[in-house]
Amino acid sequence: MDVIRQLPDHVANQIAAGEVVQRPASVVKELLENAVDAGAKDIQLIVKDAGKTHIQVIDNGVGMSQTDVRMAFERHATSKIRDAADLFQLTTKGFRGEALASIAAVAHVRCLTRKNDEAAAHSLHIEGGKVVDFGQEAHPVGTSIEVKNLFYNIPARRQFLKSDSVELNHITDEFQRVALAHTDVAFRFYHNNTMLFHLHPGSLKQRIIGIFGKKIDDKLVPVDETTEHVRFTGFTGKPDAAKKRRGEQFFFVNNRFIRYQKMHYAVMRAYEDLLPSGTYPPYFIFIDVNPATIDVNIHPTKTEIQFNDENMIFSVLASAVKHSLGKHNVAPSLDFELGQAFTLPSMPKEVIPQQPTIKVNKDYNPFSNARPASGSPSMAASFTGRERDKGIDGWESLMIPDEQVPEAKQANLWQEEQEESSEGTYVLANKFIVQLQSDGIQLIHPRRAHERILYESLMKTMHASTAPSQQLLFPQSVHLSLAERQQLEPWLPVLVSVGFDVDIDEDNHVQFFGLPVHISESSIPNIVEELLRDISESDHIDELRFQRSLIKNLAKNGALRSVAGLSKADLQSLVRDLLRCEEPQLSLHGKPIMHNLRIDELEKIFH
Ligand code: ADP
Ligand code: MG
């Protein structure tokens, strides 16, 4: 008996759809690209429930004739190439003729399309790949394609979709890629009736600012390098624009967004030592090459590409970026003509550098409930971020109110402090606190210790619902893009619960009027940045998780960078605060905070 059978069309289409349509963002990408290919100058993207229920793209492009619109939803039906040779002369985004057929196989689709020489629009309803209605309707010139109930007939796919915030992020990514590549086209993007982006036609720089906000304006330097075979244009970020969050790195090859890890490394090479590790500069790099030297046909979603001579491309790219950074004085460059004027001032030999001194209130008893005498900066709440920025002025980390420490423990600790002279606390290589004790040596990692202390204390204040806040003299603000605002806004109450006094104004500035104690103004941009990253990276974020990562983030940003300049008393209160923590041994990232070497262990070493 013969066993091989040709699959019915709708099954074959569903299988093909699996490749093209993985999630709502894939539909968005295909529809936007079709609109661009149709020569549209005004494109609207309307999405509901992160695309799970509704995706619509309305364009003012050339539209389709009656026959074409029926053909458009057939597999391998395309107006863009005629034969294989055309693949090497591509000027359009699409060329496979698979997208509409695939989308129609897994959703309810309604298409309205009108050419400028026709009086009415053709309307077509398709469900699960079958035409259910075909007619005419009034509609402006151009095309509107509405995709509803994606994967309604493939429950497994539907279940596989991530939370709305993750799916919306993917959609936003696709939208940004198309919008960046077509700065002459106006775009509007609505999600659940809120406008997330409104982009006017303009220059690339204007488009980048339209998407990422004004804050990126002075952080970019232009890239422009032409060789015989390739041209690089666009912008790359100054080193101080680098972020831990990825998402602002874009390569476009012949105006098509491309994901290319090796090309990313080439850019990173250009930054060499200019960036803190684990951070990425934004870049928007457009690469123009002869279409005959690339092959875009190697991946169904077309974000991968092959160059004939990739090593040449990489090295020109690295040097183009380096060149831009150097030209705009953001990378140190050697210039011998400058002569002596720019050498570092050298210190006269006989002057011995002085250790900076700090003032400490010796009478301060951290366990007394009485407020210290005037002028002594002792309680955490009086310690503002600004002071921290200037330098350490007394160790102030007793955020855990004394009442919470049992009497006996207090007495005990106090006694230990009095015995200080016979034992002692030291700093080793600016990196470790070393405590000599009667029964051995205790080594402590100060930064991890401080993070742990801040974390536990912030957790407590949050549950106590009276988080202390230090008001800022001058409110600080961070500009957000519309999309970032959407992400952050729902979480403002949680920020308030840990001591932020914060609001978002109508220009999308997050305004900070007050901060939790221990958080300095200078870490605000970092904190916002990390929060946005947490929100966009986690698949499902609930309140508890958000609180926890917020507090981790605050502890990290509020913690000491160095122990240089801390007095002995400061160090001792740090150690005491650590020992009062519920988990003094482990850092927030599961690494050790302290290590004890008992005398008997030392004896073994010297055995
Ligand atoms: P491809 O883009 O690879 O050609 P698609 O399945 O995405 O394949 O689209 C099939 C055809 O339908 C296109 O080649 C084009 O002729 C037509 N088409 C799709 N979308 C539009 C649109 N928004 N405006 C005009 N024509 C369109
Ligand atoms: Mg297409």
XYZ file of C-alpha atoms and ligand atoms in Angstrom, residues 30 33-34 37 80 94-95 99 302, ligand 2:
10
model
C 5.525 41.200 7.852
C 7.327 45.512 5.621
C 4.565 44.940 3.100
C 7.222 47.781 0.027
C 8.431 41.299 -5.912
C 9.540 40.824 1.040
C 10.268 38.339 -1.712
C 3.818 35.896 4.749
C 15.333 37.174 6.947
Mg 5.801 40.485 2.598
